[in-house]
């Protein structure tokens, strides 16, 4: 079964993939934001500690403020454009600064204000450094010996941003890979989850009107399918009971009707012999006899269908029969009607073909199809019968030059009691093609029809060979 939104498997896969993918993307975004915040916060804490060091190095010396620069110039802050900068203002005048800032009087507050802490008198800026690199600068305002002082500490963010970008690139690899893994896992889970339903469905498909006594064992099903199984088995019980009742009714009624119809037919023959003298009731008796004959044919067809539905025709009883012989037997029964309607029968079977079948039933198939070709043909028309053998099957085609079948009737031509509008006024029970289809399928074959109004019809029967 192919996954799609019109299947439970497709919906289960789609929603699980959508939810998990969305969660992964959100998780990736949150992780990226948290890592970025943590790294920048770490830089901010480092700069805050640098400012505290700068404040600690400022002290009073002989009534003046001194800064022990030796503690600073020996480190990374002494290297021009090293990515580490400091500046101290006293009364808005530069008191001390990194070499990169003294020469250029660089403004560390030129960038974006990131945060402000009034309690600590600190402000954090994101800007560009003297080497046009991204930096974070922290400004701290304080008083020393009643003089206003401002200390700046700044640090390049190149390494931090590179670390953040590396993490982002890792996320760009991990998240799609995880979604891919989830896709495969989701497909596997959805298939495994839907397997019990697929097994249940395949078991249902095997149950036909001939195997309606079969039941699906609930104890072998998973708990989610067990209730459906019990309900389905209960439905089969009801259907089987109704089906068996209907079959018994049809069989019993057919058997009961055959006797009175035979009596009616016989009495018509007797009365017709007596009526030959004056012919007073001949017309009426002939109509009664024709109706009796039609009803007898209908009953025979219904009994045939009842036997087929009951499974009395079994492959275990099949024998090797000649396809040519079955067709010849069918032609003997249709010889009179073909001659009466001036229909030419053309038989084109190059060589005999043997198949495993029931001879009488297979003869009935050809008889029903050939009769149809004669009945719905035009006067002086023809019925051509051809046969060919393939690798493991035989194909018999019965083609007529009759009126053809309308497209709307083609889909229902094999339905029981269905008769097209063009055949309403002609003899027939509407069961011949249904019987032919049931017999062919019981033999493991299939029957198809091709037809166009005004261009005749062609029935093709495919049967497995020995």
Short mmCIF file of C-alpha atoms in Angstrom, two decimals:
data_model
loop_
_atom_site.label_atom_id
_atom_site.label_comp_id
_atom_site.label_asym_id
_atom_site.label_seq_id
_atom_site.Cartn_x
_atom_site.Cartn_y
_atom_site.Cartn_z
CA UNK A 1 0.00 0.00 0.00
CA UNK A 2 1.34 3.26 -1.02
CA UNK A 3 1.36 5.97 1.68
CA UNK A 4 -1.13 8.75 1.06
CA UNK A 5 -3.50 11.07 2.89
CA UNK A 6 -6.41 8.80 1.95
CA UNK A 7 -4.98 5.90 3.98
CA UNK A 8 -4.46 5.39 7.71
CA UNK A 9 -0.83 4.50 7.04
CA UNK A 10 -0.29 7.72 5.10
CA UNK A 11 -1.96 9.85 7.75
CA UNK A 12 -0.04 8.20 10.58
CA UNK A 13 3.22 8.72 8.71
CA UNK A 14 2.43 12.32 7.68
CA UNK A 15 1.35 13.57 11.11
CA UNK A 16 4.14 11.80 13.00
CA UNK A 17 6.71 13.18 10.54
CA UNK A 18 5.18 16.68 10.67
CA UNK A 19 5.09 16.79 14.47
CA UNK A 20 8.55 15.32 15.05
CA UNK A 21 10.11 17.46 12.29
CA UNK A 22 8.50 20.59 13.75
CA UNK A 23 9.76 19.66 17.23
CA UNK A 24 13.28 19.08 15.87
CA UNK A 25 13.29 22.44 14.08
CA UNK A 26 11.97 24.23 17.18
CA UNK A 27 14.49 22.39 19.36
CA UNK A 28 17.29 23.35 16.98
CA UNK A 29 16.22 26.99 17.05
CA UNK A 30 16.00 27.01 20.85
CA UNK A 31 19.39 25.29 21.20
CA UNK A 32 21.00 27.76 18.79
CA UNK A 33 19.49 30.70 20.67
CA UNK A 34 20.55 29.31 24.05
CA UNK A 35 24.10 28.54 22.89
CA UNK A 36 24.40 32.03 21.40
CA UNK A 37 23.05 33.61 24.59
CA UNK A 38 25.34 31.51 26.79
CA UNK A 39 28.47 32.33 24.74
CA UNK A 40 27.71 36.06 24.64
CA UNK A 41 26.88 36.02 28.35
CA UNK A 42 30.21 34.32 29.03
CA UNK A 43 32.01 37.11 27.12
CA UNK A 44 30.02 39.69 29.05
CA UNK A 45 31.03 38.14 32.38
CA UNK A 46 34.67 38.10 31.27
CA UNK A 47 34.51 41.80 30.38
CA UNK A 48 32.79 42.57 33.68
CA UNK A 49 35.64 40.88 35.54
CA UNK A 50 38.17 42.85 33.44
CA UNK A 51 36.50 46.09 34.47
CA UNK A 52 36.68 45.05 38.11
CA UNK A 53 40.40 44.41 37.60
CA UNK A 54 40.79 47.86 36.04
CA UNK A 55 38.99 49.44 38.99
CA UNK A 56 41.19 47.46 41.37
CA UNK A 57 44.33 48.76 39.69
CA UNK A 58 43.26 52.37 40.21
CA UNK A 59 44.33 53.82 43.57
CA UNK A 60 45.28 57.08 45.24
CA UNK A 61 48.95 58.00 45.20
CA UNK A 62 50.01 61.30 46.92
CA UNK A 63 46.55 62.77 46.49
CA UNK A 64 46.34 61.75 42.87
CA UNK A 65 44.81 58.77 41.06
CA UNK A 66 47.25 56.26 39.68
CA UNK A 67 46.70 53.17 37.46
CA UNK A 68 49.20 50.35 37.67
CA UNK A 69 49.58 49.91 33.94
CA UNK A 70 52.34 47.37 34.34
CA UNK A 71 49.69 44.85 35.26
CA UNK A 72 47.92 45.51 31.97
CA UNK A 73 50.51 46.25 29.35
CA UNK A 74 52.16 42.90 29.89
CA UNK A 75 49.08 41.05 28.68
CA UNK A 76 47.00 40.76 25.54
CA UNK A 77 45.60 44.25 26.04
CA UNK A 78 49.03 45.69 25.18
CA UNK A 79 49.02 44.24 21.63
CA UNK A 80 47.51 46.63 19.05
CA UNK A 81 44.30 45.32 17.48
CA UNK A 82 44.57 42.06 19.37
CA UNK A 83 40.83 41.86 19.85
CA UNK A 84 41.09 42.83 23.54
CA UNK A 85 40.66 46.51 24.39
CA UNK A 86 40.25 48.74 27.44
CA UNK A 87 39.81 52.44 28.06
CA UNK A 88 39.47 54.49 31.23
CA UNK A 89 38.06 58.02 31.24
CA UNK A 90 38.52 60.35 34.16
CA UNK A 91 36.41 63.47 34.09
CA UNK A 92 35.63 62.61 30.42
CA UNK A 93 39.34 62.66 29.59
CA UNK A 94 41.27 59.56 28.51
CA UNK A 95 43.14 58.37 31.55
CA UNK A 96 44.44 55.11 30.08
CA UNK A 97 43.66 53.01 27.01
CA UNK A 98 44.84 50.20 24.82
CA UNK A 99 47.30 51.20 22.07
CA UNK A 100 44.66 50.70 19.38
CA UNK A 101 42.31 53.12 21.09
CA UNK A 102 44.76 55.85 22.04
CA UNK A 103 45.90 56.49 18.47
CA UNK A 104 42.45 56.45 16.89
CA UNK A 105 40.23 57.66 19.72
CA UNK A 106 37.82 54.83 18.83
CA UNK A 107 34.23 55.15 20.14
CA UNK A 108 33.27 51.88 21.86
CA UNK A 109 29.65 53.01 22.20
CA UNK A 110 29.06 53.44 18.47
CA UNK A 111 27.24 50.11 18.15
CA UNK A 112 23.91 48.74 19.31
CA UNK A 113 22.99 48.89 22.99
CA UNK A 114 22.49 45.28 24.01
CA UNK A 115 21.56 45.65 27.68
CA UNK A 116 21.73 48.06 30.57
CA UNK A 117 22.10 47.45 34.32
CA UNK A 118 21.35 50.59 36.35
CA UNK A 119 22.17 48.88 39.62
CA UNK A 120 25.73 48.12 38.46
CA UNK A 121 25.92 51.26 36.27
CA UNK A 122 26.85 49.06 33.32
CA UNK A 123 25.88 49.07 29.67
CA UNK A 124 26.68 46.42 27.07
CA UNK A 125 27.17 47.30 23.38
CA UNK A 126 27.63 45.22 20.23
CA UNK A 127 29.75 47.08 17.73
CA UNK A 128 32.76 46.93 15.40
CA UNK A 129 36.30 47.12 16.69
CA UNK A 130 39.31 49.01 15.32
CA UNK A 131 40.03 46.12 12.95
CA UNK A 132 36.41 46.13 11.75
CA UNK A 133 35.79 42.94 13.72
CA UNK A 134 32.60 42.38 15.72
CA UNK A 135 33.15 43.22 19.39
CA UNK A 136 31.27 43.39 22.67
CA UNK A 137 32.00 46.43 24.83
CA UNK A 138 31.02 46.93 28.47
CA UNK A 139 30.84 50.45 29.95
CA UNK A 140 30.99 50.92 33.71
CA UNK A 141 30.48 54.31 35.39
CA UNK A 142 31.85 54.86 38.91
CA UNK A 143 33.41 57.50 41.18
CA UNK A 144 36.92 57.54 42.58
CA UNK A 145 38.04 60.29 44.94
CA UNK A 146 34.84 62.15 44.08
CA UNK A 147 35.80 62.15 40.43
CA UNK A 148 33.57 60.69 37.76
CA UNK A 149 35.24 57.81 35.96
CA UNK A 150 34.23 55.49 33.12
CA UNK A 151 35.87 52.17 32.39
CA UNK A 152 35.47 50.31 29.09
CA UNK A 153 36.43 46.74 28.39
CA UNK A 154 35.90 45.24 24.93
CA UNK A 155 36.56 41.88 23.32
CA UNK A 156 36.41 40.58 19.77
CA UNK A 157 33.49 38.23 19.05
CA UNK A 158 35.07 36.59 16.01
CA UNK A 159 35.89 33.35 17.85
CA UNK A 160 32.53 33.34 19.63
CA UNK A 161 30.60 33.97 16.40
CA UNK A 162 32.68 31.28 14.65
CA UNK A 163 31.75 28.87 17.45
CA UNK A 164 28.07 29.83 17.16
CA UNK A 165 28.18 29.41 13.36
CA UNK A 166 29.89 26.04 13.71
CA UNK A 167 27.13 24.92 16.04
CA UNK A 168 24.53 26.27 13.57
CA UNK A 169 26.14 24.34 10.70
CA UNK A 170 26.14 21.21 12.83
CA UNK A 171 22.44 21.75 13.46
CA UNK A 172 21.87 22.20 9.70
CA UNK A 173 23.41 18.75 9.23
CA UNK A 174 21.92 17.00 12.25
CA UNK A 175 18.31 18.21 11.86
CA UNK A 176 17.84 17.19 8.17
CA UNK A 177 19.65 13.91 8.88
CA UNK A 178 17.36 13.34 11.87
CA UNK A 179 14.30 14.15 9.75
CA UNK A 180 15.56 11.67 7.13
CA UNK A 181 16.02 9.00 9.81
CA UNK A 182 12.59 9.84 11.21
CA UNK A 183 11.11 9.52 7.71
CA UNK A 184 12.49 6.01 7.30
CA UNK A 185 11.57 5.12 10.89
CA UNK A 186 8.07 6.58 10.40
CA UNK A 187 7.57 4.52 7.25
CA UNK A 188 8.71 1.39 9.04
CA UNK A 189 6.51 2.09 12.09
CA UNK A 190 3.46 2.95 9.97
CA UNK A 191 3.88 -0.24 7.95
CA UNK A 192 4.30 -2.34 11.07
CA UNK A 193 1.37 -0.61 12.78
CA UNK A 194 -0.92 -1.11 9.79
CA UNK A 195 0.19 -4.70 9.14
CA UNK A 196 -2.60 -6.23 11.29
CA UNK A 197 -5.20 -4.20 9.35
CA UNK A 198 -3.65 -5.25 6.03
CA UNK A 199 -3.73 -8.90 7.10
CA UNK A 200 -7.33 -8.45 8.22
CA UNK A 201 -8.21 -6.83 4.87
CA UNK A 202 -6.48 -9.56 2.83
CA UNK A 203 -8.34 -12.23 4.83
CA UNK A 204 -11.66 -10.48 4.15
CA UNK A 205 -10.93 -10.32 0.41
CA UNK A 206 -10.61 -14.12 0.30
CA UNK A 207 -14.11 -14.63 1.73
CA UNK A 208 -16.73 -14.98 -1.00
CA UNK A 209 -20.27 -16.25 -1.16
CA UNK A 210 -18.78 -19.72 -1.65
CA UNK A 211 -16.54 -19.51 1.46
CA UNK A 212 -18.88 -17.59 3.72
CA UNK A 213 -18.59 -20.30 6.38
CA UNK A 214 -14.99 -19.22 7.07
CA UNK A 215 -14.32 -17.00 10.07
CA UNK A 216 -11.40 -14.85 11.18
CA UNK A 217 -9.99 -16.08 14.54
CA UNK A 218 -10.16 -13.08 16.95
CA UNK A 219 -7.53 -14.56 19.28
CA UNK A 220 -4.90 -14.19 16.54
CA UNK A 221 -5.57 -10.47 16.12
CA UNK A 222 -4.09 -7.51 17.99
CA UNK A 223 -6.37 -5.88 20.55
CA UNK A 224 -7.23 -2.91 18.29
CA UNK A 225 -8.47 -5.24 15.53
CA UNK A 226 -10.08 -7.84 17.79
CA UNK A 227 -13.36 -5.89 18.22
CA UNK A 228 -13.57 -5.31 14.45
CA UNK A 229 -12.97 -9.04 13.91
CA UNK A 230 -15.78 -10.00 16.30
CA UNK A 231 -18.17 -7.55 14.63
CA UNK A 232 -17.19 -8.81 11.16
CA UNK A 233 -17.67 -12.45 12.16
CA UNK A 234 -21.09 -11.61 13.61
CA UNK A 235 -22.01 -9.86 10.36
CA UNK A 236 -20.87 -12.93 8.39
CA UNK A 237 -23.10 -15.12 10.58
CA UNK A 238 -26.11 -12.97 9.76
CA UNK A 239 -25.27 -12.81 6.06
CA UNK A 240 -24.64 -16.54 5.83
CA UNK A 241 -27.95 -17.29 7.53
CA UNK A 242 -29.81 -14.97 5.14
CA UNK A 243 -27.90 -16.32 2.13
CA UNK A 244 -28.57 -19.95 3.02
CA UNK A 245 -32.25 -19.17 3.56
CA UNK A 246 -32.42 -17.49 0.16
CA UNK A 247 -30.65 -20.37 -1.58
CA UNK A 248 -32.96 -22.93 0.03
CA UNK A 249 -35.96 -20.86 -0.98
CA UNK A 250 -34.80 -20.60 -4.62
CA UNK A 251 -33.88 -24.28 -4.81
CA UNK A 252 -37.09 -25.47 -3.17
CA UNK A 253 -39.28 -23.14 -5.22
CA UNK A 254 -37.53 -24.17 -8.45
CA UNK A 255 -37.96 -27.86 -7.72
CA UNK A 256 -41.59 -27.38 -6.76
CA UNK A 257 -42.32 -25.40 -9.93
CA UNK A 258 -40.74 -27.88 -12.33
CA UNK A 259 -43.44 -30.51 -11.79
CA UNK A 260 -46.53 -28.30 -12.45
CA UNK A 261 -44.79 -26.75 -15.44
CA UNK A 262 -44.08 -30.16 -16.88
CA UNK A 263 -47.76 -31.05 -16.39
CA UNK A 264 -48.85 -27.81 -18.08
CA UNK A 265 -46.53 -28.50 -20.99
CA UNK A 266 -47.74 -32.06 -21.40
CA UNK A 267 -51.42 -31.03 -21.21
CA UNK A 268 -50.81 -28.36 -23.86
CA UNK A 269 -49.43 -31.02 -26.17
CA UNK A 270 -52.50 -33.23 -25.59
CA UNK A 271 -54.93 -30.36 -26.10
CA UNK A 272 -53.12 -29.21 -29.21
CA UNK A 273 -53.53 -32.70 -30.72
CA UNK A 274 -57.24 -32.65 -29.96
CA UNK A 275 -57.56 -29.07 -31.17
CA UNK A 276 -56.18 -29.88 -34.59
CA UNK A 277 -59.68 -30.70 -35.77
CA UNK A 278 -61.06 -27.16 -35.57
CA UNK A 279 -58.07 -25.11 -34.30
CA UNK A 280 -60.29 -23.23 -31.88
CA UNK A 281 -57.79 -22.96 -28.99
CA UNK A 282 -54.53 -23.59 -30.85
CA UNK A 283 -53.17 -20.04 -30.59
CA UNK A 284 -53.83 -19.77 -26.88
CA UNK A 285 -52.37 -23.20 -26.16
CA UNK A 286 -49.22 -22.38 -28.13
CA UNK A 287 -48.74 -19.21 -26.08
CA UNK A 288 -49.24 -21.15 -22.86
CA UNK A 289 -46.72 -23.75 -24.01
CA UNK A 290 -44.19 -21.06 -24.96
CA UNK A 291 -44.60 -19.35 -21.57
CA UNK A 292 -44.25 -22.71 -19.84
CA UNK A 293 -41.09 -23.42 -21.81
CA UNK A 294 -39.65 -19.99 -20.89
CA UNK A 295 -40.44 -20.52 -17.20
CA UNK A 296 -38.88 -23.97 -17.35
CA UNK A 297 -35.71 -22.44 -18.81
CA UNK A 298 -35.68 -19.81 -16.07
CA UNK A 299 -36.02 -22.44 -13.39
CA UNK A 300 -33.22 -24.46 -14.94
CA UNK A 301 -30.96 -21.40 -14.97
CA UNK A 302 -31.82 -20.60 -11.34
CA UNK A 303 -30.99 -24.15 -10.31
CA UNK A 304 -27.68 -23.91 -12.16
CA UNK A 305 -26.81 -20.73 -10.29
CA UNK A 306 -27.86 -22.31 -7.00
CA UNK A 307 -25.50 -25.23 -7.63
CA UNK A 308 -22.69 -22.86 -8.53
CA UNK A 309 -23.29 -20.69 -5.45
CA UNK A 310 -23.35 -23.79 -3.26
CA UNK A 311 -19.89 -24.78 -4.49
CA UNK A 312 -21.08 -28.07 -5.96
CA UNK A 313 -18.83 -27.44 -8.96
CA UNK A 314 -15.35 -28.24 -7.63
CA UNK A 315 -11.96 -28.35 -9.35
CA UNK A 316 -11.44 -31.72 -7.67
CA UNK A 317 -14.04 -33.19 -10.02
CA UNK A 318 -12.53 -31.75 -13.22
CA UNK A 319 -11.21 -34.05 -15.92
CA UNK A 320 -9.23 -33.48 -19.10
CA UNK A 321 -11.75 -32.52 -21.79
CA UNK A 322 -11.52 -31.44 -25.40
CA UNK A 323 -12.32 -27.79 -25.99
CA UNK A 324 -13.30 -28.59 -29.56
CA UNK A 325 -15.75 -31.26 -28.36
CA UNK A 326 -17.46 -28.85 -25.93
CA UNK A 327 -17.87 -26.21 -28.67
CA UNK A 328 -19.26 -28.84 -31.10
CA UNK A 329 -21.80 -29.99 -28.50
CA UNK A 330 -22.92 -26.40 -27.97
CA UNK A 331 -23.27 -25.88 -31.71
CA UNK A 332 -25.59 -28.92 -31.98
CA UNK A 333 -28.04 -27.26 -29.60
CA UNK A 334 -27.95 -23.95 -31.51
CA UNK A 335 -28.07 -25.44 -35.00
CA UNK A 336 -31.83 -25.07 -35.39
CA UNK A 337 -32.06 -21.45 -34.17
CA UNK A 338 -29.11 -20.43 -36.35
CA UNK A 339 -30.74 -21.99 -39.43
CA UNK A 340 -34.09 -20.41 -38.55
CA UNK A 341 -32.54 -16.90 -38.36
CA UNK A 342 -30.25 -17.58 -41.33
CA UNK A 343 -27.12 -17.02 -39.21
CA UNK A 344 -23.89 -18.42 -40.59
CA UNK A 345 -21.73 -20.22 -38.01
CA UNK A 346 -17.97 -19.97 -38.70
CA UNK A 347 -15.75 -22.20 -36.61
CA UNK A 348 -12.03 -21.55 -36.87
CA UNK A 349 -10.07 -23.76 -34.47
CA UNK A 350 -6.76 -24.90 -36.02
CA UNK A 351 -6.14 -27.76 -33.59
CA UNK A 352 -7.76 -29.30 -30.58
CA UNK A 353 -6.96 -27.93 -27.12
CA UNK A 354 -7.26 -29.93 -23.89
CA UNK A 355 -8.21 -28.29 -20.64
CA UNK A 356 -9.08 -29.45 -17.13
CA UNK A 357 -12.81 -28.84 -16.73
CA UNK A 358 -16.34 -30.12 -16.24
CA UNK A 359 -17.53 -31.07 -19.77
CA UNK A 360 -21.23 -30.33 -19.28
CA UNK A 361 -20.65 -27.02 -17.49
CA UNK A 362 -18.14 -25.84 -20.08
CA UNK A 363 -20.54 -26.80 -22.87
CA UNK A 364 -23.18 -24.66 -21.13
CA UNK A 365 -20.82 -21.68 -21.21
CA UNK A 366 -20.33 -21.88 -24.97
CA UNK A 367 -24.03 -22.63 -25.49
CA UNK A 368 -25.09 -19.46 -23.61
CA UNK A 369 -22.60 -17.21 -25.41
CA UNK A 370 -23.32 -18.64 -28.89
CA UNK A 371 -27.08 -18.44 -28.29
CA UNK A 372 -26.69 -14.75 -27.44
CA UNK A 373 -24.69 -14.21 -30.64
CA UNK A 374 -27.52 -15.79 -32.66
CA UNK A 375 -30.41 -14.19 -30.78
CA UNK A 376 -29.12 -10.60 -30.99
CA UNK A 377 -27.74 -10.91 -34.52
CA UNK A 378 -29.15 -9.53 -37.72
CA UNK A 379 -30.74 -11.75 -40.35
CA UNK A 380 -28.09 -13.31 -42.63
CA UNK A 381 -25.48 -12.36 -40.09
CA UNK A 382 -22.68 -14.56 -38.78
CA UNK A 383 -21.16 -15.88 -35.56
CA UNK A 384 -17.43 -16.64 -35.71
CA UNK A 385 -15.82 -18.93 -33.12
CA UNK A 386 -12.04 -18.95 -32.84
CA UNK A 387 -9.66 -20.54 -30.36
CA UNK A 388 -5.95 -20.20 -29.70
CA UNK A 389 -3.57 -21.67 -27.17
CA UNK A 390 -1.02 -19.57 -25.28
CA UNK A 391 1.70 -20.67 -22.87
CA UNK A 392 -0.62 -21.76 -20.05
CA UNK A 393 -4.11 -20.82 -21.21
CA UNK A 394 -6.60 -21.18 -24.04
CA UNK A 395 -8.54 -18.24 -25.45
CA UNK A 396 -11.93 -18.73 -27.10
CA UNK A 397 -13.57 -15.80 -28.88
CA UNK A 398 -17.20 -15.69 -30.04
CA UNK A 399 -17.76 -12.75 -32.39
CA UNK A 400 -21.13 -11.82 -33.91
CA UNK A 401 -22.35 -9.24 -36.41
CA UNK A 402 -25.32 -8.18 -34.32
CA UNK A 403 -26.61 -4.93 -32.90
CA UNK A 404 -23.86 -4.59 -30.30
CA UNK A 405 -24.09 -3.42 -26.68
CA UNK A 406 -24.30 0.17 -25.46
CA UNK A 407 -21.48 1.40 -23.24
CA UNK A 408 -23.79 1.92 -20.23
CA UNK A 409 -24.82 -1.74 -20.43
CA UNK A 410 -21.31 -3.23 -20.76
CA UNK A 411 -20.54 -2.90 -17.04
CA UNK A 412 -23.71 -4.78 -16.04
CA UNK A 413 -24.02 -7.30 -18.86
CA UNK A 414 -22.93 -10.16 -16.55
CA UNK A 415 -25.26 -9.15 -13.67
CA UNK A 416 -28.04 -11.56 -12.80
CA UNK A 417 -31.41 -10.81 -14.40
CA UNK A 418 -29.99 -7.70 -16.08
CA UNK A 419 -31.21 -7.12 -19.60
CA UNK A 420 -30.33 -4.18 -21.81
CA UNK A 421 -33.13 -2.01 -23.19
CA UNK A 422 -32.59 -3.44 -26.68
CA UNK A 423 -33.21 -7.03 -25.48
CA UNK A 424 -36.35 -6.45 -23.43
CA UNK A 425 -38.73 -7.82 -26.06
CA UNK A 426 -36.71 -10.95 -26.84
CA UNK A 427 -36.71 -14.36 -25.26
CA UNK A 428 -34.33 -14.95 -22.39
CA UNK A 429 -34.03 -15.07 -18.63
CA UNK A 430 -31.22 -12.58 -18.12
CA UNK A 431 -29.17 -15.31 -16.41
CA UNK A 432 -27.25 -16.90 -19.31
CA UNK A 433 -24.19 -14.64 -19.16
CA UNK A 434 -24.21 -14.69 -15.35
CA UNK A 435 -24.05 -18.50 -15.44
CA UNK A 436 -21.30 -18.41 -18.09
CA UNK A 437 -19.22 -15.99 -15.98
CA UNK A 438 -19.68 -18.06 -12.79
CA UNK A 439 -18.65 -21.30 -14.55
CA UNK A 440 -15.61 -19.73 -16.25
CA UNK A 441 -14.41 -18.21 -12.96
CA UNK A 442 -14.92 -21.53 -11.17
CA UNK A 443 -12.56 -23.01 -13.77
CA UNK A 444 -9.98 -20.34 -12.89
CA UNK A 445 -10.56 -18.30 -16.02
CA UNK A 446 -12.22 -15.05 -17.00
CA UNK A 447 -14.70 -13.78 -19.55
CA UNK A 448 -14.67 -10.32 -21.15
CA UNK A 449 -16.72 -8.56 -23.77
CA UNK A 450 -15.89 -5.94 -26.39
CA UNK A 451 -18.74 -4.27 -28.20
CA UNK A 452 -19.89 -1.16 -30.03
CA UNK A 453 -23.49 -0.36 -30.94
CA UNK A 454 -24.11 -1.42 -34.54
CA UNK A 455 -20.77 -3.28 -34.86
CA UNK A 456 -21.55 -6.50 -33.05
CA UNK A 457 -20.01 -8.02 -29.92
CA UNK A 458 -17.05 -10.24 -29.14
CA UNK A 459 -16.97 -12.41 -26.01
CA UNK A 460 -13.52 -13.67 -25.07
CA UNK A 461 -13.14 -16.56 -22.61
CA UNK A 462 -9.71 -17.38 -21.19
CA UNK A 463 -9.29 -20.80 -19.55
CA UNK A 464 -6.19 -22.44 -18.07
CA UNK A 465 -4.87 -25.40 -20.04
CA UNK A 466 -3.57 -28.74 -18.78
#
